Short mmCIF file of C-alpha atoms and ligand atoms in Angstrom, two decimals:
data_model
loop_
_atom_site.label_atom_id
_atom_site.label_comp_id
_atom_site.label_asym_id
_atom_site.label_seq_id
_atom_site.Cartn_x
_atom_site.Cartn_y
_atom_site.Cartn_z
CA UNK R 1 0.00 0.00 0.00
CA UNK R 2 1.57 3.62 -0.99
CA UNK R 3 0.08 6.25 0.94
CA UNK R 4 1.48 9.69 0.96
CA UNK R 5 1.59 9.34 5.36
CA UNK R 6 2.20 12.73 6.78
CA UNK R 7 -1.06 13.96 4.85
CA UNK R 8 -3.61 11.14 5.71
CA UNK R 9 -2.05 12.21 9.15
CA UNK R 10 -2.76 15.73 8.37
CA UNK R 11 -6.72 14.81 7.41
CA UNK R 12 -7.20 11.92 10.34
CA UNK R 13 -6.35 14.70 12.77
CA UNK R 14 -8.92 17.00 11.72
CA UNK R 15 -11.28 14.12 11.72
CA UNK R 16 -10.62 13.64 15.34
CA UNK R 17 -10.35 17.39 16.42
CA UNK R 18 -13.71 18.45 14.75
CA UNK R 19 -12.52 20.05 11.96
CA UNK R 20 -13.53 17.89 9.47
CA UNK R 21 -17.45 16.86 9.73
CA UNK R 22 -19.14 16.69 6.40
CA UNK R 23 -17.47 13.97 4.65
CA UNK R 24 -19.30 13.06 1.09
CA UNK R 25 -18.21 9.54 -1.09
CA UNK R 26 -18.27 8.33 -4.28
CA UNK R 27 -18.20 4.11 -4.76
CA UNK R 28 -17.91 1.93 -7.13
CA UNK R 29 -17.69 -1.56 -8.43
CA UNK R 30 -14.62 -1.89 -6.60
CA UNK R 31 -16.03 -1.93 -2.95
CA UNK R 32 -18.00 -5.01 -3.78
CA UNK R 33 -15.42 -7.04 -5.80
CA UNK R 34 -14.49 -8.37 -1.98
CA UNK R 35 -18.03 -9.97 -1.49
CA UNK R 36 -17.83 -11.86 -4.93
CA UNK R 37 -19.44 -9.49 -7.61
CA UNK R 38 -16.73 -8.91 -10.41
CA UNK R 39 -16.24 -5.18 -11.43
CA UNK R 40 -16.38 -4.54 -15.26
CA UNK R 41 -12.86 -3.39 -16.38
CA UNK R 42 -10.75 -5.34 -14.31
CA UNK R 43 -9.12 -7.46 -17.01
CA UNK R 44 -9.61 -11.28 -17.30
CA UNK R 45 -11.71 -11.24 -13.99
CA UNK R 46 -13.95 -8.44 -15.07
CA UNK R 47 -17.10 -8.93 -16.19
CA UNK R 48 -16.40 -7.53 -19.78
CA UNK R 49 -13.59 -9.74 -19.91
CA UNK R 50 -15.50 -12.95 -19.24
CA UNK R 51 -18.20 -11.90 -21.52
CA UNK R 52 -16.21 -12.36 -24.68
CA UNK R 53 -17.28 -15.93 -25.60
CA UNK R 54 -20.91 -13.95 -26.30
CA UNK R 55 -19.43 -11.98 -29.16
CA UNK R 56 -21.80 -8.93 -28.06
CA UNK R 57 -21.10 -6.36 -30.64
CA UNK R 58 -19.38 -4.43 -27.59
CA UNK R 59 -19.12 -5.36 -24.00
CA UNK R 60 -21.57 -2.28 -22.34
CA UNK R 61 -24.31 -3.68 -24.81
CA UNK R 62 -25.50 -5.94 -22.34
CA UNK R 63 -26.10 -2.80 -20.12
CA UNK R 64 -27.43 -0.97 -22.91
CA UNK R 65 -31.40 0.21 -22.99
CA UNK R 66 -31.33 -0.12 -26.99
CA UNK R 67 -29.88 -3.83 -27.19
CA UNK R 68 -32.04 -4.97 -24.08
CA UNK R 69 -35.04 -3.62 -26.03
CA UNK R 70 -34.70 -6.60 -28.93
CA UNK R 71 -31.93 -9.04 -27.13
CA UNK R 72 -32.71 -9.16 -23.56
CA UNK R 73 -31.69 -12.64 -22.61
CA UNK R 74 -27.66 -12.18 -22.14
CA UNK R 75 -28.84 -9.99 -19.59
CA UNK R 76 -31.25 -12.30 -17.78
CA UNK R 77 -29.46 -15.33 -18.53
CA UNK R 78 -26.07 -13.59 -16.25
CA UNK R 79 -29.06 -12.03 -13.67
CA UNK R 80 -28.48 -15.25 -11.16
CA UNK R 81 -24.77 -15.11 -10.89
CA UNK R 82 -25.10 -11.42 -10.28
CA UNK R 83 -28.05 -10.80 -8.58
CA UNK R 84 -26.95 -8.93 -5.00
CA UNK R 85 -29.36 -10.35 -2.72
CA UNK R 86 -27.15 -13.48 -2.26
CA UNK R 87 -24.59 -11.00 -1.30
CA UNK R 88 -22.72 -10.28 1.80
CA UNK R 89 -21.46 -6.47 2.56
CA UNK R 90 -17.52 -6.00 2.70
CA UNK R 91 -16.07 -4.18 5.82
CA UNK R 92 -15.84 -0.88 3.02
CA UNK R 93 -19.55 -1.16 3.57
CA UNK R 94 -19.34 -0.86 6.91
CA UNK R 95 -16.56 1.85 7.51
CA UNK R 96 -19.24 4.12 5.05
CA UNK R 97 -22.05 3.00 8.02
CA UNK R 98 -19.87 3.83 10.82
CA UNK R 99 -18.91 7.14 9.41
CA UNK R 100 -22.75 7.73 9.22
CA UNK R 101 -22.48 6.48 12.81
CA UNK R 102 -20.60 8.90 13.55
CA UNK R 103 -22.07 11.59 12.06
CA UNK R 104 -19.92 12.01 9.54
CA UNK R 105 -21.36 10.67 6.52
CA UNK R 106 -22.87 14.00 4.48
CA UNK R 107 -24.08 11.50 1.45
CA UNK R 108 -22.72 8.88 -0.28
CA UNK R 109 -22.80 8.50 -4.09
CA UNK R 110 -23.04 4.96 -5.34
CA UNK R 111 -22.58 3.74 -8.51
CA UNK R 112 -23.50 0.14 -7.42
CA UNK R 113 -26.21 -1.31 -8.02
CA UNK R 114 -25.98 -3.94 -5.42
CA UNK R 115 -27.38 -1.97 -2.23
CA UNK R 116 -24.89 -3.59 -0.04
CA UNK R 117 -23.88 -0.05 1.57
CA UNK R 118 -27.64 -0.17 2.82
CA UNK R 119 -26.91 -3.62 4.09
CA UNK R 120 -24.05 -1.97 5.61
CA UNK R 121 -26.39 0.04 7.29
CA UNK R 122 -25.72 3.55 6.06
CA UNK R 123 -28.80 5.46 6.36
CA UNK R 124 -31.26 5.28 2.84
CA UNK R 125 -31.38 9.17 3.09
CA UNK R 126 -27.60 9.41 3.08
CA UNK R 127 -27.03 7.11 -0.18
CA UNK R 128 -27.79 8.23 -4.29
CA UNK R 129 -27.90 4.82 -6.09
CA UNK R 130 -27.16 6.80 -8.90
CA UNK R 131 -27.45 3.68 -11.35
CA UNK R 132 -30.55 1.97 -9.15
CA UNK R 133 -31.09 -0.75 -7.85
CA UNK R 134 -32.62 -4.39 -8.40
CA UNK R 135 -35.27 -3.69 -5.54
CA UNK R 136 -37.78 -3.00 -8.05
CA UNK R 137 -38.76 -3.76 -11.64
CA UNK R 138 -41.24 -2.31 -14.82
CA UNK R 139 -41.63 -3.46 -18.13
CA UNK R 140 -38.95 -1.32 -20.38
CA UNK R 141 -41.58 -0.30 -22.90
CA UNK R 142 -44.70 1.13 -21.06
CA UNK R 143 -42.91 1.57 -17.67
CA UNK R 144 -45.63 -0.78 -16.01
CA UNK R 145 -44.55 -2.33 -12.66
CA UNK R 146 -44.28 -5.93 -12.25
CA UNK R 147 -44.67 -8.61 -9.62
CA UNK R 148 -41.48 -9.13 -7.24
CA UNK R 149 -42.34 -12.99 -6.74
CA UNK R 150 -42.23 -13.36 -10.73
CA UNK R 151 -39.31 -10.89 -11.24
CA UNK R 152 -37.49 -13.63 -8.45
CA UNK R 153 -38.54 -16.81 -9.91
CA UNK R 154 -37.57 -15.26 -13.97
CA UNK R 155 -34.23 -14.51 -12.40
CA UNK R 156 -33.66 -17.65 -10.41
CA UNK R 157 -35.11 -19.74 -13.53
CA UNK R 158 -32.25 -17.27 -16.00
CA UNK R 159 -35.44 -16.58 -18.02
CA UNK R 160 -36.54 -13.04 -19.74
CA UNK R 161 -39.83 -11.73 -17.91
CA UNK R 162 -42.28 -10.55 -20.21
CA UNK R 163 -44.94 -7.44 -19.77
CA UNK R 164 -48.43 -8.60 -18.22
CA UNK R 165 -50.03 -6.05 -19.95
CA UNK R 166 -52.42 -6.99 -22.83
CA UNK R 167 -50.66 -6.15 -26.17
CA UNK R 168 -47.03 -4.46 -24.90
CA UNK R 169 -45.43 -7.68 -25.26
CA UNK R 170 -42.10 -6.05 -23.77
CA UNK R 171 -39.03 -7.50 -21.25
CA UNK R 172 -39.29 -6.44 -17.84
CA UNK R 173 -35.91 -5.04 -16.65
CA UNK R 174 -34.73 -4.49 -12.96
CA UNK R 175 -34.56 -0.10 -12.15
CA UNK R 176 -31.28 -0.42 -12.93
CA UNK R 177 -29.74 2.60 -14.87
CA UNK R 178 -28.49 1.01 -17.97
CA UNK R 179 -26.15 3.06 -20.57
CA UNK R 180 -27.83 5.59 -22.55
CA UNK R 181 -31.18 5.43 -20.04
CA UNK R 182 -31.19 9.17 -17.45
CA UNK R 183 -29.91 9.19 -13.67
CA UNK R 184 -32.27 10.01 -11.25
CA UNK R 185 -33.39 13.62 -10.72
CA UNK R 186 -31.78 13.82 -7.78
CA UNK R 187 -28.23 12.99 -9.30
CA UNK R 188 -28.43 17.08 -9.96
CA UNK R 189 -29.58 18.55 -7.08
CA UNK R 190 -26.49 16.68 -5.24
CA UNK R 191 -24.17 17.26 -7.04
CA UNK R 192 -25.04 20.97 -7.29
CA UNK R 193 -24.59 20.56 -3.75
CA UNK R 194 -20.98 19.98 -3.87
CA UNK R 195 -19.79 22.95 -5.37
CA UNK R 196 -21.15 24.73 -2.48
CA UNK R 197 -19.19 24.99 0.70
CA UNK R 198 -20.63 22.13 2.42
CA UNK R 199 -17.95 19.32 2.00
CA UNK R 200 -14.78 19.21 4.47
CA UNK R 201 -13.52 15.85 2.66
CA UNK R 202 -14.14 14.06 -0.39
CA UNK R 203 -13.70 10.02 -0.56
CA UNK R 204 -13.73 7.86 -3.70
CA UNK R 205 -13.20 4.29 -3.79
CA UNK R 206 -13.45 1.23 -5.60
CA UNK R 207 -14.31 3.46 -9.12
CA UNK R 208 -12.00 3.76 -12.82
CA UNK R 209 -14.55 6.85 -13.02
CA UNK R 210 -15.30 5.96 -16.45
CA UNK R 211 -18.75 6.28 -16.41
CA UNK R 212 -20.30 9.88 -16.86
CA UNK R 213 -21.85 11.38 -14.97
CA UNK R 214 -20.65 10.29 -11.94
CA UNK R 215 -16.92 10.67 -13.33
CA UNK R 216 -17.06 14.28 -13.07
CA UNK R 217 -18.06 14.59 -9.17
CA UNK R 218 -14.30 14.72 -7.98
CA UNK R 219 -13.32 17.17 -10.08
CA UNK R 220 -16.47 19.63 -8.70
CA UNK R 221 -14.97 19.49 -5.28
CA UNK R 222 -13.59 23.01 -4.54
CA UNK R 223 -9.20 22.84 -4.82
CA UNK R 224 -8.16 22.71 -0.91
CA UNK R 225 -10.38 20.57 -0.21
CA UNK R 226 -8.83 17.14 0.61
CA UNK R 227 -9.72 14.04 -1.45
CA UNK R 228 -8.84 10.07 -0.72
CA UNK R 229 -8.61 7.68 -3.03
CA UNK R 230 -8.65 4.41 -2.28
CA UNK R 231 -8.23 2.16 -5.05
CA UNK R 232 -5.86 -0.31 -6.96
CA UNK R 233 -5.20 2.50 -9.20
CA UNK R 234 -5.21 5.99 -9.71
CA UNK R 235 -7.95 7.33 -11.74
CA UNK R 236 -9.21 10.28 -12.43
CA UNK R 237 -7.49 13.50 -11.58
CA UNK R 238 -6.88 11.99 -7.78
CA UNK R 239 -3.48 12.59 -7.21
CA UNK R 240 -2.92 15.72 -8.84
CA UNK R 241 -3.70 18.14 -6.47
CA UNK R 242 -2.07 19.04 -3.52
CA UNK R 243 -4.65 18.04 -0.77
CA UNK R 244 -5.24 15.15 -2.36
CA UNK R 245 -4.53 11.47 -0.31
CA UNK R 246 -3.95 8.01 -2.63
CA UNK R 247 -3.88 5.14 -0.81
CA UNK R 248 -3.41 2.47 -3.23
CA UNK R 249 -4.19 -1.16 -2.69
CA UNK R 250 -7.94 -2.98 -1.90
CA UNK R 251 -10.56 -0.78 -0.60
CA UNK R 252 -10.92 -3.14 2.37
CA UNK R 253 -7.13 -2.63 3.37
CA UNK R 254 -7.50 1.04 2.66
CA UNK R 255 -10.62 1.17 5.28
CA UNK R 256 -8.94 -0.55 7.77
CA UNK R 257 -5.57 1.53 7.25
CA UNK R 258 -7.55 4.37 8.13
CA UNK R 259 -9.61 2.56 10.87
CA UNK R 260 -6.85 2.00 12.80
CA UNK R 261 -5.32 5.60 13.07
CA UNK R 262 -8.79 6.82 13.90
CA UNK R 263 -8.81 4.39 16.29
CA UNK R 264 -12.08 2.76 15.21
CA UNK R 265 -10.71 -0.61 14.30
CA UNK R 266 -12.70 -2.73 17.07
CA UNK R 267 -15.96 -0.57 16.25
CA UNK R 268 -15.64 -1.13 12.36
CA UNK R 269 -14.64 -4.69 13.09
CA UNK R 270 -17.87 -5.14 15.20
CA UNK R 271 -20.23 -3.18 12.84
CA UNK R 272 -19.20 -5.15 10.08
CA UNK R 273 -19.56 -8.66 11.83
CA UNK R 274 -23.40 -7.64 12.74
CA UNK R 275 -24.20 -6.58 8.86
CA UNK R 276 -22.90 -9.68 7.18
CA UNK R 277 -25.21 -12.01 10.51
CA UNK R 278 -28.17 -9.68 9.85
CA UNK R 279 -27.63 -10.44 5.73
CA UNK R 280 -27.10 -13.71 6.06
CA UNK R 281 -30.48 -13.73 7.90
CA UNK R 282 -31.80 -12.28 5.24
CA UNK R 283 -30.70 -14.25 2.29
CA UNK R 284 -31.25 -17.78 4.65
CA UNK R 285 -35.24 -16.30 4.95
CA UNK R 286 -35.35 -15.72 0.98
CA UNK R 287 -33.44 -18.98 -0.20
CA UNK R 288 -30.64 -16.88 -1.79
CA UNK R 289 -27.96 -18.78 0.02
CA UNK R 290 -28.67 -21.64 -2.22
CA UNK R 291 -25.82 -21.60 -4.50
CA UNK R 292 -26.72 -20.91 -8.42
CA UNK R 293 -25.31 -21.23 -11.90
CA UNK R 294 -22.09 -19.66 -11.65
CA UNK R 295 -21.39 -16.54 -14.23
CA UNK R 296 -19.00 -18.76 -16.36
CA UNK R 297 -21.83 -21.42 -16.42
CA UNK R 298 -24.41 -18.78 -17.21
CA UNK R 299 -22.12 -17.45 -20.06
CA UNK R 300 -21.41 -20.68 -21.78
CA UNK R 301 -25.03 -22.23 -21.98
CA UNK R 302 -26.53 -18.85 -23.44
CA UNK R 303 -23.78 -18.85 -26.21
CA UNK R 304 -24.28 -22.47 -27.49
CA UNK R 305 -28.22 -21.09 -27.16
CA UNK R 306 -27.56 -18.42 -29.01
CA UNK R 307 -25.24 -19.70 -31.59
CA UNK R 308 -27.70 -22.06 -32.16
CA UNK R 309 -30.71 -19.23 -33.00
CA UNK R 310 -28.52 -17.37 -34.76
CA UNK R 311 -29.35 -13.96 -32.85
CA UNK R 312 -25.58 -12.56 -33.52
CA UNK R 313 -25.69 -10.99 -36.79
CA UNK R 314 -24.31 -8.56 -38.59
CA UNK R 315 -27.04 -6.81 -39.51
CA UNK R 316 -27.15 -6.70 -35.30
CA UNK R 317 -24.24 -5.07 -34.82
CA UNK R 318 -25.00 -2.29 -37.84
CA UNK R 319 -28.54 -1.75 -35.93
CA UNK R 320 -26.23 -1.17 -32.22
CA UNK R 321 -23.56 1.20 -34.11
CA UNK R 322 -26.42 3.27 -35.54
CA UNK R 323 -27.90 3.43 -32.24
CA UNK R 324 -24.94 4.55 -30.63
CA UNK R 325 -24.21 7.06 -32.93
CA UNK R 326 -27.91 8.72 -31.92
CA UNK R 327 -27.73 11.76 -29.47
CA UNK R 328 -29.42 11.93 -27.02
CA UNK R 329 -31.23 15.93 -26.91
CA UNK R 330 -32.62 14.89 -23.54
CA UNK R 331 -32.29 17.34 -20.14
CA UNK R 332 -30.73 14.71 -17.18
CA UNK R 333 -27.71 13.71 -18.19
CA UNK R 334 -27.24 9.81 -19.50
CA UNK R 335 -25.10 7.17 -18.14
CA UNK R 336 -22.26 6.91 -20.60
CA UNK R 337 -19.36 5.69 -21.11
CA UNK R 338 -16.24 7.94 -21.07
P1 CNA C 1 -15.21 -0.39 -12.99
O1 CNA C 1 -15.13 0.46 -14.20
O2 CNA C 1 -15.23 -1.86 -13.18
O3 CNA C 1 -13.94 -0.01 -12.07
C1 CNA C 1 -13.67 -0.64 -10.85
C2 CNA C 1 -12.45 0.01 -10.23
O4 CNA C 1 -12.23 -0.54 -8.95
C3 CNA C 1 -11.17 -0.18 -11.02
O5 CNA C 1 -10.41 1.01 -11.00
C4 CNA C 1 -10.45 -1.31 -10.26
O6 CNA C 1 -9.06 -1.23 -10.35
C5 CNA C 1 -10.90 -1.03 -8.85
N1 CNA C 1 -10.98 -2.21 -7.99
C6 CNA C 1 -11.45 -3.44 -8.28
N2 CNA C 1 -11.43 -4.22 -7.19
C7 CNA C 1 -10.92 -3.46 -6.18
C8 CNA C 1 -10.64 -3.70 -4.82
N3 CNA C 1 -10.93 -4.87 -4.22
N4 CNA C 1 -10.12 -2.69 -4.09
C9 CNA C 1 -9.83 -1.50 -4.67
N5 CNA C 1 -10.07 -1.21 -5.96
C10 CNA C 1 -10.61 -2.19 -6.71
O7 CNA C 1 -16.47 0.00 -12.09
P2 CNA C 1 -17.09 1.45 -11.79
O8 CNA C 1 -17.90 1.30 -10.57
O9 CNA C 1 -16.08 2.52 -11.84
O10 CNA C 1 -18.03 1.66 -13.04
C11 CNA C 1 -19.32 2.06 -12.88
C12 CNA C 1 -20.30 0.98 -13.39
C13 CNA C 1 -19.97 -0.39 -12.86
C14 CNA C 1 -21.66 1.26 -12.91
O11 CNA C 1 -22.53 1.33 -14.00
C15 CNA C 1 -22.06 0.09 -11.99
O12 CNA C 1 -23.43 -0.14 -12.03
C16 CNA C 1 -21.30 -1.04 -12.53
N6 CNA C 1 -21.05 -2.20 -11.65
C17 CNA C 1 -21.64 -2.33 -10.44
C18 CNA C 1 -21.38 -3.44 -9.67
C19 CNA C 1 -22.03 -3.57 -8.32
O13 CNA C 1 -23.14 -3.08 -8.13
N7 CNA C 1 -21.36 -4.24 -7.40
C20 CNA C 1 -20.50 -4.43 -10.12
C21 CNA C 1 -19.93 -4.26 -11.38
C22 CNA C 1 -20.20 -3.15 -12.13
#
C-alpha cells in the first residue's frame, strides 16, 4: 500500500479534532469485488472480460437500454450469478455506516447497483444509487410495474420476464440505470450541492470513473479541499492536487488503514460482523444462500443457445452502431461511457 503518510495524518487529525465533519463519497464496483461481484474493467476477472465468448457487438451492450429492447436474454441469462441479494457487505460497507455512525457521513454517491452499503447500514437518506437498484422492476416499454415474486422466480429460472399487460409484449428489466437510459433527478440537485461549501472531505473508492456522470463529481470538489482515493489505481485526476490522499491497494485494506489511526478498528470490526449475521439472515429467509449457476456457467449455456438461434448478426451489430451514434437531446444527463 503507498500512501502519501504525513497527509492522511494531516486529514485523520482534523477528523478527530472536529474540523472535518461533512465527509461526502463516491463508490464503485470496486467496494463489492471483496463480497464476490466482479467489477467490469478489471481485465480477465472483469465482467467484460468474461463476456467475450458472447461476441456482443461491444461489452456495455449488455447494459445498454437499446440492445435490451430486442436481445434481452444475455442480460437475464447472467441475472443469477449477479443478482446482490445473495450478497454479503464487505467491511468498506461498513466503515461508510460507521462514518454515518458517527455523524460524519454527508451523502454517499453509489454507482452500485448492489445496495450492499444499505446492508451496511448507512442510512437510505444518506445514499444516491445513482445507477438503481434491483429492488424494483417495470416493463422497459410502457414503464408498467411488475410482480417481485415473478421478477425472483424469472431470475432464479435465468429466463426473460415478459410485460403482463395486454398487447405491450415487452421485457421487464430491474430499475437499474443502464447506458444511454437518465440518472435520477436527484443525481443534480447533489451534485449541485458539492460545489457549495458544504464538504470538508471528499472520498472515492473502488471506481475507474469511467462512467459519466458520476466521473465528473471529484473534479467539482472546490481545490483545498482534501480528497482520498482508495483504489488499486489511480484514476481520475486523484493525485494531482495538492490536498489530495492516494492510498493504493484494496478498498478493504485502505478502510482498515484508516480505521486504525482513527482508532475505530474494534468498532468497524464489530459493525461489520453484525451486517454480514443480519444479511445472512436475510438471504437464509429468501433462499438466496442456495448456491446458483455460476457466471462462467451462465455465459457458456446462453452462447451455445444463441449460436444455435442465430441472434448474432451482422445486420445486429450495424442496428447497435447506428444506435450509438444517436444523441441523445434529452435534459438529465445519460449514463455513458467515457
Ligand atoms: P469499474 O469500471 O469496473 O472499475 C472498478 C475500479 O475498482 C477499477 O479502478 C479497479 O481497479 C478497482 N478495484 C477493483 N477491485 C478493487 C478492490 N478490491 N479494491 C480497490 N479497488 C478495486 O467500475 P465502476 O464502478 O467505476 O463503473 C461504474 C459501473 C460499474 C456502474 O454502472 C455500476 O453499475 C457497474 N457495476 C456495479 C457493480 C455492483 O453493483 N457491485 C458491479 C460491477 C459493475
Amino acid at each position: 500500500m503507498i500512501s502519501a503518510l504525513t497527509t492522511i495524518t494531516d486529514i485523520v487529525d482534523r477528523i478527530r479534532t472536529g474540523q472535518i465533519t461533512r465527509i461526502v463519497a463516491l463508490t464503485g464496483a470496486g467496494i463489492s469485488t471483496a463480497a464476490g461481484i466482479p467489477d467490469f474493467r478489471t481485465p480477465t476477472s472483469g465482467l467484460y472480460d468474461q463476456l467475450a465468448p458472447l461476441k456482443l457487438p461491444y461489452p456495455e451492450a449488455i447494459f445498454h437500454i437499446n440492445y435490451f429492447s430486442h436481445t434481452p436474454e444475455p442480460f437475464y441469462a447472467i441475472a443469477r450469478a449477479r443478482h446482490p441479494r445473495n450478497l454479503l457487505p464487505t467491511i468498506s460497507h461498513a466503515f461508510l455506516a460507521l462514518l454515518a455512525r458517527k455523524n460524519l457521513l454527508s451523502f454517499l454517491f453509489t454507482q452500485n447497483i448492489d445496495g450492499l452499503e444499505l446492508d451496511a447500514g448507512v442510512p437510505a437518506e444518506k445514499v444516491l444509487q445513482t445507477h438503481g437498484s434491483w429492488k424494483t422492476q417495470r416493463c422497459h416499454k410502457c414503464k408498467v410495474p411488475y410482480p417481485d415474486d415473478l421478477m425472483q422466480r424469472a431470475i432464479r429460472v435465468g429466463d426473460v420476464p415478459y410485460c403482463l399487460e395486454a398487447g405491450c409484449g415487452g421485457a421487464v428489466k430491474p430499475d437499474v440505470v443502464f447506458f444511454g437510459e437518465a440518472l435520477p433527478e436527484r443525481f443534480e440537485v447533489e451534485e449541485k450541492r458539492l460545489t457549495g461549501k458544504g464538504v470538508d472531505l471528499m472520498l472515492v473508492m473502488g471506481t475507474s470513473l469511467k462512467v459519466a456522470p458520476c466521473s465528473r463529481l471529484p473534479q467539482s470538489i472546490g481545490e483545498g479541499i482534501p480528497r482520498i482515493l482508495i483504489n488499486r489505481e489511480k484514476v481520475g485526476d486523484l493525485g494531482t492536487r495538492e490536498a489530495d490522499v492516494c492510498l493504493l491497494g484494496t478498498c478493504d485494506e485502505g478502510v482498515r488503514q484508516l480505521a486504525d489511526a482513527l482508532g475505530w478498528r474494534d468498532e468497524l470490526e464489530g459493525m461489520w460482523a453484525d451486517a454480514v449475521e443480519r444479511k445472512e439472515e436475510t438471504n437464509r429467509r429468501e433462499s438466496w444462500d442456495e448456491e446458483g449457476p455460476t457466471l462462467e456457467e451462465s455465459i457458456q449455456k446462453l452462447t451455445e443457445k444463441m449460436k444455435e438461434a442465430g441472434r448474432i448478426s451482422q445486420g445486429h451489430r450495424r442496428m447497435l452502431e447506428q444506435h450509438l451514434g444517436a444523441k441523445f437531446a434529452h435534459v438529465l444527463p445519460r449514463k455513458s461511457v467515457e
